[in-house]
CSV table of C-alpha atoms in Angstrom, one decimal:
chain,number,residue,atom,x,y,z
A,1,ASN,CA,-56.8,58.1,-4.2
A,2,THR,CA,-58.0,54.8,-2.7
A,3,THR,CA,-56.0,51.9,-1.2
A,4,VAL,CA,-57.3,48.4,-1.7
A,5,SER,CA,-56.0,45.3,0.2
A,6,LEU,CA,-56.3,41.9,-1.4
A,7,THR,CA,-57.9,39.0,0.5
A,8,LEU,CA,-56.8,35.3,1.0
A,9,ASP,CA,-57.9,34.3,-2.5
A,10,GLY,CA,-55.7,37.0,-4.1
A,11,THR,CA,-58.7,39.3,-5.1
A,12,ALA,CA,-60.5,42.2,-3.7
A,13,VAL,CA,-64.2,43.1,-4.6
A,14,VAL,CA,-64.7,46.7,-3.8
A,15,ASN,CA,-68.1,48.5,-3.6
A,16,ALA,CA,-68.4,51.6,-5.8
A,17,THR,CA,-69.3,53.6,-2.7
A,18,SER,CA,-65.8,53.0,-1.4
A,19,PHE,CA,-64.5,55.3,-4.1
A,20,ASP,CA,-66.9,58.2,-3.2
A,21,ASP,CA,-65.6,61.1,-1.2
A,22,GLY,CA,-68.8,63.1,-0.7
A,23,SER,CA,-70.7,63.1,-4.0
A,24,TYR,CA,-74.3,64.6,-3.8
A,25,ASP,CA,-77.2,66.0,-5.8
A,26,ASP,CA,-79.4,69.0,-5.0
A,27,CYS,CA,-82.6,67.2,-5.9
A,28,GLY,CA,-82.4,63.8,-4.2
A,29,GLU,CA,-80.4,60.7,-3.6
A,30,VAL,CA,-77.6,59.5,-5.8
A,31,THR,CA,-76.4,56.1,-6.8
A,32,PHE,CA,-72.9,54.9,-7.5
A,33,ALA,CA,-71.3,52.6,-10.2
A,34,VAL,CA,-67.7,51.9,-11.1
A,35,ARG,CA,-65.6,50.3,-13.8
A,36,ARG,CA,-61.9,49.9,-14.5
A,37,MET,CA,-60.3,52.0,-17.2
A,38,ASP,CA,-58.6,48.9,-18.5
A,39,ASN,CA,-61.9,47.0,-18.3
A,40,GLY,CA,-60.2,44.3,-16.1
A,41,SER,CA,-57.7,43.1,-18.8
A,42,GLU,CA,-54.8,43.1,-16.2
A,43,CYS,CA,-56.7,40.6,-14.1
A,44,GLY,CA,-57.8,38.4,-17.0
A,45,PHE,CA,-61.4,39.4,-17.5
A,46,PHE,CA,-63.1,42.1,-19.7
A,47,ASN,CA,-66.0,44.1,-18.4
A,48,SER,CA,-66.7,47.6,-19.8
A,49,SER,CA,-69.9,48.2,-17.9
A,50,PHE,CA,-70.5,50.2,-14.8
A,51,ASP,CA,-71.3,48.0,-11.9
A,52,ALA,CA,-71.9,48.3,-8.1
A,53,THR,CA,-68.6,46.6,-7.4
A,54,GLU,CA,-65.2,46.3,-9.1
A,55,THR,CA,-62.7,43.5,-8.8
A,56,PHE,CA,-58.9,43.8,-8.2
A,57,CYS,CA,-56.2,41.1,-8.4
A,58,CYS,CA,-52.5,40.3,-7.7
A,59,ALA,CA,-51.5,41.6,-11.1
A,60,ASP,CA,-52.6,45.1,-10.0
A,61,ILE,CA,-49.9,45.2,-7.2
A,62,GLY,CA,-47.3,47.8,-8.0
A,63,THR,CA,-49.4,49.5,-10.7
A,64,ASN,CA,-51.6,52.5,-10.7
A,65,VAL,CA,-55.1,51.2,-11.4
A,66,ILE,CA,-57.5,54.0,-12.5
A,67,VAL,CA,-61.2,53.5,-12.1
A,68,ILE,CA,-64.2,55.6,-13.2
A,69,LEU,CA,-66.7,56.4,-10.5
A,70,ARG,CA,-70.1,57.3,-11.9
A,71,VAL,CA,-72.6,59.1,-9.7
A,72,THR,CA,-76.2,59.2,-11.0
A,73,ASP,CA,-79.1,61.3,-9.6
A,74,GLU,CA,-82.8,60.3,-9.5
A,75,GLY,CA,-83.4,62.0,-12.8
A,76,GLY,CA,-80.8,59.8,-14.6
A,77,ASN,CA,-78.2,62.5,-14.8
A,78,PHE,CA,-74.7,61.4,-14.0
A,79,ASN,CA,-71.2,62.6,-13.7
A,80,ASP,CA,-67.9,60.7,-13.7
A,81,CYS,CA,-64.6,61.2,-12.0
A,82,MET,CA,-61.3,59.3,-12.0
A,83,VAL,CA,-59.9,57.6,-8.9
A,84,ASN,CA,-56.4,56.3,-8.5
A,85,VAL,CA,-56.3,52.9,-6.8
A,86,GLU,CA,-53.3,51.4,-5.1
A,87,VAL,CA,-53.7,47.7,-4.7
A,88,GLN,CA,-51.7,46.1,-1.8
A,89,ASP,CA,-51.0,42.6,-0.5
A,90,LYS,CA,-50.6,42.6,3.2
A,91,LEU,CA,-50.7,38.8,3.8
A,92,ALA,CA,-47.5,36.8,4.1
A,93,PRO,CA,-47.3,33.2,2.8
A,94,SER,CA,-47.9,30.1,5.0
A,95,ILE,CA,-45.7,26.9,4.7
A,96,THR,CA,-45.7,23.3,5.7
A,97,CYS,CA,-42.6,21.1,5.8
A,98,PRO,CA,-42.4,17.3,5.2
A,99,ALA,CA,-42.2,15.3,8.4
A,100,ASN,CA,-38.9,14.5,10.1
A,101,VAL,CA,-37.4,11.1,9.2
A,102,THR,CA,-34.8,8.6,10.5
A,103,VAL,CA,-33.0,6.4,8.0
A,104,ASP,CA,-30.0,3.9,8.1
A,105,CYS,CA,-26.5,5.4,7.7
A,106,ASP,CA,-26.1,3.7,4.4
A,107,PHE,CA,-29.3,5.1,2.9
A,108,PRO,CA,-28.4,6.4,-0.6
A,109,PHE,CA,-29.4,10.0,-1.4
A,110,ASP,CA,-28.5,12.8,-3.7
A,111,PRO,CA,-27.5,15.9,-1.8
A,112,GLU,CA,-28.4,18.0,-4.8
A,113,ASN,CA,-31.9,16.6,-5.1
A,114,LEU,CA,-33.1,15.7,-1.6
A,115,GLU,CA,-36.8,16.1,-2.5
A,116,LEU,CA,-36.6,12.8,-4.5
A,117,ASP,CA,-36.2,10.8,-1.3
A,118,PHE,CA,-37.4,13.1,1.4
A,119,GLY,CA,-40.2,15.2,-0.2
A,120,THR,CA,-40.5,19.0,-0.2
A,121,ALA,CA,-42.4,21.8,1.5
A,122,THR,CA,-45.8,23.1,0.4
A,123,ALA,CA,-46.6,26.8,0.7
A,124,VAL,CA,-49.7,28.9,-0.1
A,125,ASP,CA,-50.2,32.7,-0.6
A,126,ASN,CA,-52.9,34.9,-2.0
A,127,CYS,CA,-50.4,36.2,-4.6
A,128,ASP,CA,-47.1,35.3,-6.0
A,129,PHE,CA,-44.3,34.1,-3.7
A,130,THR,CA,-40.9,32.4,-3.9
A,131,LEU,CA,-40.1,29.0,-2.2
A,132,SER,CA,-36.4,28.4,-1.4
A,133,GLU,CA,-34.5,25.6,0.3
A,134,THR,CA,-31.2,25.5,2.1
A,135,SER,CA,-29.6,22.3,3.5
A,136,PHE,CA,-27.1,21.8,6.3
A,137,ILE,CA,-25.5,18.5,6.0
A,138,ASP,CA,-23.6,17.2,9.1
A,139,ILE,CA,-22.8,13.6,8.4
A,140,ASP,CA,-19.5,12.1,9.6
A,141,GLN,CA,-17.2,9.6,7.9
A,142,CYS,CA,-19.2,6.8,9.4
A,143,GLY,CA,-22.4,7.9,7.7
A,144,GLU,CA,-24.1,9.1,10.9
A,145,GLY,CA,-25.5,12.5,11.5
A,146,VAL,CA,-28.3,14.8,10.3
A,147,ILE,CA,-29.4,16.8,7.4
A,148,ILE,CA,-31.4,19.9,8.3
A,149,ARG,CA,-33.5,21.2,5.4
A,150,THR,CA,-34.8,24.8,5.9
A,151,PHE,CA,-37.6,26.0,3.6
A,152,THR,CA,-38.6,29.6,3.2
A,153,ALA,CA,-41.7,31.0,1.5
A,154,MET,CA,-41.4,34.7,0.8
A,155,ASP,CA,-43.4,37.6,-0.8
A,156,ASP,CA,-43.1,41.3,-0.4
A,157,ASN,CA,-45.1,41.2,2.9
A,158,GLY,CA,-43.0,38.7,4.8
A,159,SER,CA,-41.9,35.2,5.0
A,160,ALA,CA,-42.7,31.8,6.5
A,161,ILE,CA,-40.0,29.3,7.5
A,162,CYS,CA,-40.1,25.6,8.5
A,163,SER,CA,-37.5,22.8,8.8
A,164,GLN,CA,-37.2,19.1,8.2
A,165,VAL,CA,-34.6,17.0,10.1
A,166,ILE,CA,-33.3,13.8,8.5
A,167,THR,CA,-31.4,11.6,10.9
A,168,PHE,CA,-28.9,8.9,9.8
A,169,GLU,CA,-28.2,6.1,12.3
A,170,ASN,CA,-26.1,2.9,12.4
A,171,ASN,CA,-28.6,0.2,13.2
A,172,ASP,CA,-26.0,-2.6,13.0
A,173,PRO,CA,-22.7,-1.4,14.6
A,174,PHE,CA,-19.5,-3.5,14.1
A,175,ASP,CA,-18.6,-5.9,16.9
A,176,GLU,CA,-16.3,-8.9,17.5
A,177,ASP,CA,-18.8,-11.3,16.0
A,178,ASP,CA,-18.0,-9.6,12.7
A,179,ILE,CA,-14.3,-10.8,12.9
A,180,THR,CA,-12.8,-14.1,11.9
A,181,TRP,CA,-9.3,-14.2,13.5
A,182,VAL,CA,-6.2,-15.8,12.0
A,183,ALA,CA,-5.2,-19.3,13.2
A,184,ASP,CA,-1.8,-20.3,14.7
A,185,VAL,CA,0.8,-21.5,12.2
A,186,THR,CA,4.2,-23.3,12.1
A,187,ILE,CA,6.9,-22.3,9.5
A,188,ASN,CA,9.1,-25.3,8.6
A,189,ASP,CA,11.8,-23.2,7.0
A,190,CYS,CA,14.3,-20.6,8.3
A,191,VAL,CA,13.1,-17.1,7.6
A,192,ASP,CA,13.8,-13.6,8.8
A,193,PRO,CA,11.0,-12.6,11.3
A,194,ALA,CA,10.8,-9.2,9.5
A,195,THR,CA,9.7,-11.0,6.3
A,196,LEU,CA,6.9,-13.0,7.9
A,197,LEU,CA,4.1,-10.9,6.5
A,198,PRO,CA,0.5,-12.0,7.0
A,199,GLU,CA,0.6,-13.3,3.4
A,200,GLN,CA,3.0,-16.0,4.6
A,201,THR,CA,1.4,-16.7,8.0
A,202,GLY,CA,-2.3,-17.3,7.3
A,203,GLY,CA,-3.4,-13.9,6.0
A,204,PHE,CA,-5.4,-11.1,7.7
A,205,PRO,CA,-8.5,-11.3,9.9
A,206,ILE,CA,-11.7,-11.5,7.9
A,207,LEU,CA,-14.0,-8.6,8.6
A,208,ASP,CA,-17.7,-8.6,8.0
A,209,GLU,CA,-18.3,-4.8,7.7
A,210,ASP,CA,-20.8,-2.6,5.9
A,211,ALA,CA,-20.8,0.9,4.5
A,212,CYS,CA,-21.4,2.4,8.0
A,213,ASP,CA,-18.2,0.9,9.5
A,214,MET,CA,-14.7,2.3,9.3
A,215,VAL,CA,-12.5,-0.5,10.5
A,216,GLY,CA,-8.7,-0.7,10.3
A,217,ILE,CA,-6.4,-3.6,10.9
A,218,ASP,CA,-2.9,-3.5,12.4
A,219,TYR,CA,-0.5,-5.9,14.1
A,220,THR,CA,2.6,-5.9,16.2
A,221,ASP,CA,5.1,-8.8,16.5
A,222,LYS,CA,7.1,-9.8,19.6
A,223,VAL,CA,9.8,-12.3,18.9
A,224,PHE,CA,10.8,-14.8,21.7
A,225,THR,CA,14.1,-16.6,21.3
A,226,ILE,CA,14.1,-20.1,22.6
A,227,VAL,CA,17.6,-21.2,23.6
A,228,ASN,CA,18.1,-24.9,22.7
A,229,GLY,CA,14.4,-25.2,22.0
A,230,ASN,CA,13.2,-28.6,20.9
A,231,ASN,CA,10.0,-27.6,19.2
A,232,ALA,CA,10.9,-24.2,17.7
A,233,CYS,CA,13.8,-21.9,17.2
A,234,PHE,CA,11.8,-18.9,18.1
A,235,LYS,CA,8.2,-17.9,18.3
A,236,ILE,CA,6.5,-14.8,17.1
A,237,ILE,CA,3.5,-13.6,19.1
A,238,ARG,CA,1.5,-11.6,16.6
A,239,THR,CA,-1.0,-9.3,18.3
A,240,TRP,CA,-3.8,-8.3,15.9
A,241,GLU,CA,-5.7,-5.1,16.5
A,242,VAL,CA,-9.0,-4.2,14.8
A,243,LEU,CA,-10.1,-0.7,15.5
A,244,ASP,CA,-13.4,0.9,14.6
A,245,TRP,CA,-13.2,4.6,14.0
A,246,CYS,CA,-17.0,4.8,14.2
A,247,GLN,CA,-17.4,3.7,17.8
A,248,GLU,CA,-15.9,4.7,21.2
A,249,ASP,CA,-15.4,2.8,24.4
A,250,VAL,CA,-16.3,4.0,27.9
A,251,ASN,CA,-13.1,6.0,28.1
A,252,GLY,CA,-13.7,7.9,24.9
A,253,ASN,CA,-11.2,5.9,22.9
A,254,PHE,CA,-11.9,4.2,19.5
A,255,LEU,CA,-13.4,0.8,20.1
A,256,THR,CA,-10.7,-1.9,19.7
A,257,PHE,CA,-10.7,-5.7,19.4
A,258,THR,CA,-7.5,-7.7,19.9
A,259,ASP,CA,-6.4,-11.3,19.4
A,260,GLN,CA,-3.0,-13.1,19.5
A,261,GLN,CA,-1.6,-15.5,16.8
A,262,THR,CA,1.4,-17.8,17.5
A,263,ILE,CA,3.9,-18.3,14.7
A,264,LYS,CA,6.6,-21.0,15.3
A,265,VAL,CA,9.8,-21.1,13.2
A,266,ILE,CA,12.2,-24.0,13.0
A,267,ASN,CA,15.7,-24.2,11.3
A,268,THR,CA,19.2,-25.8,11.4
A,269,ASN,CA,21.3,-22.9,10.1
A,270,ALA,CA,24.0,-21.5,12.3
A,271,PRO,CA,24.5,-17.7,13.0
A,272,GLU,CA,26.9,-15.6,11.1
A,273,PHE,CA,29.2,-13.0,12.6
A,274,THR,CA,28.7,-9.6,10.9
A,275,GLY,CA,31.5,-7.4,9.5
A,276,ASP,CA,35.3,-8.1,9.4
A,277,TYR,CA,37.3,-8.9,12.5
A,278,PRO,CA,41.0,-8.1,11.7
A,279,ASP,CA,43.6,-8.1,14.4
A,280,LEU,CA,43.3,-4.9,16.5
A,281,VAL,CA,46.0,-2.6,17.8
A,282,GLU,CA,45.1,0.0,20.5
A,283,CYS,CA,47.3,2.7,22.0
A,284,THR,CA,47.7,3.3,25.8
A,285,PHE,CA,48.9,6.4,27.5
A,286,ASP,CA,49.1,4.8,30.9
A,287,ASN,CA,51.7,6.6,33.1
A,288,ASP,CA,52.7,3.3,34.7
A,289,CYS,CA,53.2,1.6,31.3
A,290,ASP,CA,51.1,-1.4,32.5
A,291,ASP,CA,47.8,-1.6,30.6
A,292,GLY,CA,45.3,0.2,28.3
A,293,PHE,CA,41.7,0.3,27.4
A,294,ILE,CA,40.6,-1.3,24.1
A,295,ASN,CA,37.1,-1.5,22.5
A,296,LEU,CA,36.2,-5.2,21.8
A,297,GLY,CA,32.9,-6.5,20.6
A,298,ALA,CA,31.1,-8.7,18.1
A,299,SER,CA,27.7,-9.2,16.7
A,300,ALA,CA,26.1,-11.9,14.6
A,301,ILE,CA,23.0,-12.4,12.6
A,302,ASP,CA,20.8,-15.4,12.4
A,303,ASP,CA,18.1,-16.1,9.8
A,304,CYS,CA,15.6,-17.1,12.4
A,305,ALA,CA,16.3,-14.9,15.5
A,306,ASP,CA,17.1,-11.4,16.4
A,307,GLU,CA,18.7,-12.2,19.7
A,308,LEU,CA,21.5,-14.8,20.2
A,309,ALA,CA,23.4,-16.3,23.1
A,310,TYR,CA,26.9,-14.9,23.2
A,311,THR,CA,30.1,-15.7,25.2
A,312,TYR,CA,33.8,-14.8,24.9
A,313,ARG,CA,37.1,-16.1,26.2
A,314,ILE,CA,40.4,-14.2,26.3
A,315,ASP,CA,43.9,-15.7,26.1
A,316,VAL,CA,46.1,-13.1,27.7
A,317,ASP,CA,49.6,-13.0,26.1
A,318,ASN,CA,48.3,-15.6,23.5
A,319,ASP,CA,50.0,-18.5,25.4
A,320,GLY,CA,47.1,-21.0,25.1
A,321,ASP,CA,45.5,-20.4,28.5
A,322,PHE,CA,42.2,-18.6,28.7
A,323,GLU,CA,42.4,-16.4,31.7
A,324,VAL,CA,39.1,-14.6,31.1
A,325,VAL,CA,35.7,-16.4,30.5
A,326,SER,CA,32.5,-14.4,30.2
A,327,ASN,CA,29.0,-15.2,31.2
A,328,THR,CA,26.4,-15.9,28.6
A,329,VAL,CA,24.7,-12.7,27.2
A,330,ILE,CA,21.4,-12.8,25.4
A,331,GLY,CA,21.1,-10.0,22.9
A,332,THR,CA,22.1,-8.6,19.5
A,333,ASP,CA,25.8,-8.3,20.3
A,334,ILE,CA,28.4,-8.8,23.0
A,335,ASP,CA,30.9,-6.3,24.5
A,336,ALA,CA,34.3,-7.4,25.7
A,337,SER,CA,35.8,-3.9,26.0
A,338,GLY,CA,38.0,-3.3,29.0
A,339,THR,CA,41.5,-2.7,30.3
A,340,TYR,CA,44.1,-5.2,29.3
A,341,PRO,CA,47.9,-5.5,29.8
A,342,ILE,CA,50.4,-4.2,27.2
A,343,GLY,CA,51.1,-7.1,24.8
A,344,ASP,CA,49.5,-9.5,22.3
A,345,HIS,CA,46.3,-11.3,23.3
A,346,ARG,CA,43.6,-13.6,21.6
A,347,ILE,CA,39.8,-13.4,22.0
A,348,VAL,CA,37.3,-16.1,21.0
A,349,TYR,CA,33.6,-15.3,20.5
A,350,THR,CA,30.7,-17.8,20.3
A,351,ALA,CA,27.2,-17.1,19.0
A,352,GLU,CA,24.4,-19.6,19.5
A,353,ASP,CA,20.9,-19.4,18.1
A,354,GLY,CA,17.7,-20.6,19.7
A,355,CYS,CA,18.0,-24.0,17.9
A,356,GLY,CA,21.4,-24.8,19.3
A,357,ASN,CA,23.4,-23.8,16.2
A,358,ILE,CA,26.8,-22.4,17.2
A,359,THR,CA,29.4,-20.2,15.3
A,360,VAL,CA,32.9,-19.2,16.6
A,361,CYS,CA,34.9,-16.1,15.7
A,362,GLU,CA,38.4,-15.2,17.0
A,363,TYR,CA,41.2,-12.7,16.4
A,364,LEU,CA,44.3,-11.1,18.0
A,365,PHE,CA,44.4,-7.8,19.7
A,366,THR,CA,47.4,-5.8,20.9
A,367,VAL,CA,47.7,-3.1,23.6
A,368,GLU,CA,50.9,-1.0,23.0
A,369,ASP,CA,52.5,2.1,24.5
A,370,CYS,CA,51.7,5.2,22.4
A,371,ASP,CA,52.6,8.0,24.9
A,372,GLY,CA,55.2,10.2,23.3
A,373,PRO,CA,58.3,11.4,25.3
A,374,THR,CA,58.3,14.6,27.3
A,375,VAL,CA,60.5,17.1,25.4
A,376,TYR,CA,62.6,19.6,27.3
A,377,ALA,CA,64.4,22.1,25.0
A,378,ASP,CA,65.9,25.5,25.0
A,379,GLY,CA,67.0,27.9,22.4
A,380,ILE,CA,70.6,28.8,21.7
A,381,THR,CA,72.5,31.8,20.4
A,382,ILE,CA,75.1,31.1,17.7
A,383,ASP,CA,77.8,33.2,16.0
A,384,LEU,CA,78.1,32.7,12.2
A,385,GLY,CA,81.8,33.7,12.6
A,386,GLN,CA,84.2,34.4,9.8
A,387,ALA,CA,83.1,31.2,8.0
A,388,ASP,CA,79.6,32.7,7.6
A,389,GLN,CA,78.0,29.4,8.9
A,390,ALA,CA,77.3,27.4,12.0
A,391,ASP,CA,76.3,23.7,12.4
A,392,VAL,CA,73.5,23.1,15.0
A,393,TRP,CA,72.6,19.5,16.1
A,394,ALA,CA,69.2,18.5,17.5
A,395,THR,CA,70.9,17.4,20.7
A,396,ASP,CA,72.3,20.9,21.1
A,397,LEU,CA,68.7,22.0,21.8
A,398,ASP,CA,67.8,19.2,24.3
A,399,LEU,CA,67.7,19.9,28.0
A,400,GLY,CA,67.0,16.3,29.3
A,401,SER,CA,64.0,15.0,27.3
A,402,TYR,CA,62.7,11.7,28.7
A,403,ASP,CA,59.9,9.0,28.3
A,404,ASN,CA,58.0,7.3,31.1
A,405,CYS,CA,58.1,3.8,29.5
A,406,SER,CA,61.3,3.5,27.5
A,407,ASP,CA,64.5,5.3,26.7
A,408,ILE,CA,65.0,8.1,24.1
A,409,CYS,CA,66.1,6.6,20.8
A,410,ASP,CA,66.4,9.5,18.4
A,411,TYR,CA,66.6,13.3,18.0
A,412,ARG,CA,65.6,15.3,14.9
A,413,ILE,CA,65.6,19.0,14.1
A,414,GLY,CA,62.9,20.9,12.2
A,415,VAL,CA,64.9,23.3,10.1
A,416,PRO,CA,63.7,26.6,8.8
A,417,SER,CA,63.1,25.2,5.3
A,418,GLY,CA,60.6,22.8,6.7
A,419,GLY,CA,59.1,25.3,9.0
A,420,PRO,CA,58.3,24.9,12.7
A,421,GLY,CA,55.2,22.8,13.8
A,422,GLN,CA,55.5,20.1,11.1
A,423,THR,CA,52.9,17.2,11.5
A,424,ALA,CA,55.6,14.5,10.9
A,425,PRO,CA,59.1,14.3,12.3
A,426,PRO,CA,61.9,15.6,10.0
A,427,THR,CA,64.7,13.5,8.6
A,428,ALA,CA,67.7,15.6,9.6
A,429,ASP,CA,69.4,15.6,13.0
A,430,ASN,CA,71.4,18.7,12.3
A,431,TYR,CA,71.2,22.0,10.3
A,432,VAL,CA,73.9,24.4,9.0
A,433,PHE,CA,72.8,28.0,9.4
A,434,THR,CA,74.3,30.6,7.0
A,435,CYS,CA,74.2,34.3,6.3
A,436,THR,CA,71.4,33.6,3.8
A,437,ASP,CA,69.2,32.4,6.7
A,438,LEU,CA,70.0,35.6,8.6
A,439,GLU,CA,69.0,37.7,5.6
A,440,ASN,CA,65.8,35.7,4.7
A,441,LEU,CA,64.5,34.6,8.1
A,442,GLY,CA,65.9,37.3,10.5
A,443,SER,CA,68.0,36.9,13.6
A,444,VAL,CA,65.4,34.9,15.6
A,445,ILE,CA,64.4,31.6,13.9
A,446,ALA,CA,61.8,29.2,15.3
A,447,VAL,CA,63.1,25.6,15.2
A,448,ASP,CA,61.4,22.3,16.3
A,449,LEU,CA,63.2,19.7,18.4
A,450,TRP,CA,61.7,16.2,17.7
A,451,VAL,CA,62.4,13.4,20.2
A,452,LYS,CA,61.5,9.7,19.7
A,453,ASP,CA,61.2,7.1,22.5
A,454,CYS,CA,62.1,3.4,21.9
A,455,ALA,CA,58.4,2.5,21.3
A,456,ASP,CA,58.5,4.7,18.1
A,457,ASN,CA,56.5,7.6,19.6
A,458,TRP,CA,57.5,11.1,18.6
A,459,ASN,CA,57.0,14.5,20.3
A,460,TYR,CA,58.4,17.9,19.8
A,461,ALA,CA,58.9,21.4,21.2
A,462,THR,CA,59.6,24.7,19.5
A,463,VAL,CA,62.5,26.9,20.5
A,464,ASN,CA,64.3,30.0,19.1
A,465,VAL,CA,67.8,30.0,17.5
A,466,ILE,CA,69.3,33.5,17.6
A,467,LEU,CA,71.8,34.2,14.8
A,468,GLN,CA,74.6,36.7,15.3
């Protein structure tokens, strides 16, 4: 058994003596010759003669190649023997990668066929080998980054690896010279500021960007109301912001460019008060019966301003004299809530826009006593007697109920048929109890005493009527 290693060219030429393991002759020297049993057909040649050398190739790897060793003495006599030959390849491949390259970020390429634009590796080996490629693509949304191509040449004896780095760079980054900002504009018509989109005010900034830029546009509006303005009702300062997601400033934030556009709006339409303003009535529970708190307020809209100039005046007792006059309030509404005397009063609102257009709104409001009386009551015990009935009046249950603001004007009794704790005062001021009540309701019956003051406020207390 003999082992043969292939050389760089994928062959091995082996002397016949290499297959000898001590052959000899008694009469003199011997010579050696060899030939392959397959006559070299596996390696692509045919030689059936015995020669001083024999050739092996890559095709022999992994097979058992049998050769015939012929030993000849000086008399021409010879003998043959078979030798098993194991052919081995102990050389790993070598590889060379294409050179690293830097291209612009908008360079077109096919990630599935990179060799078209960036070449491929070359590898050599004495025998068969495999050449493979893997690609790591790290390119951001702006087109910048790298592609790392790793090539591997491999055979049974090892591998060789090399890499190519392809760098994508932005050679012309976006800057303010690539922006055409929007000019100032005057709107000679009344419009809602919320509807003044860029399509009505000169459009958007014009951007000169390329495939390597990722630029976004946004804007914010700040509305300035001009009270009694002579050249505009209000102004909109529109702040444009252009942001490049592909660049950062010194603080690590996305690079931003800003510009301000002035939009003037002129109109002659007066504001309009929003909602209904009916006369208001508010209850007070003031112990001194003097005054009460009431929520008062108004808001108006204007087709050219979000904020208006508001005032209000209050005619206490609605007698033609305005005792309360407010200061001017700039905003979206005005609040006149406060504590006012019991009685009927009138309030007058004004709303003025930035162009001097004024609208007036007025209505009555009333503060009235709504505190119910204090009910003092006590239960009673009654005897049905021989007549089997007893008449009980609401006043029979009263122990001095009173009201802090007015007199007591009425008493009612909540009878068993209505049940105690009713949500509205009953209609009867007396009730006749009978044996039927005793049988159905028991000897102790809960009854409500309802008491009304002269301001039409009710209150009640629950007491027990005991039937005997």
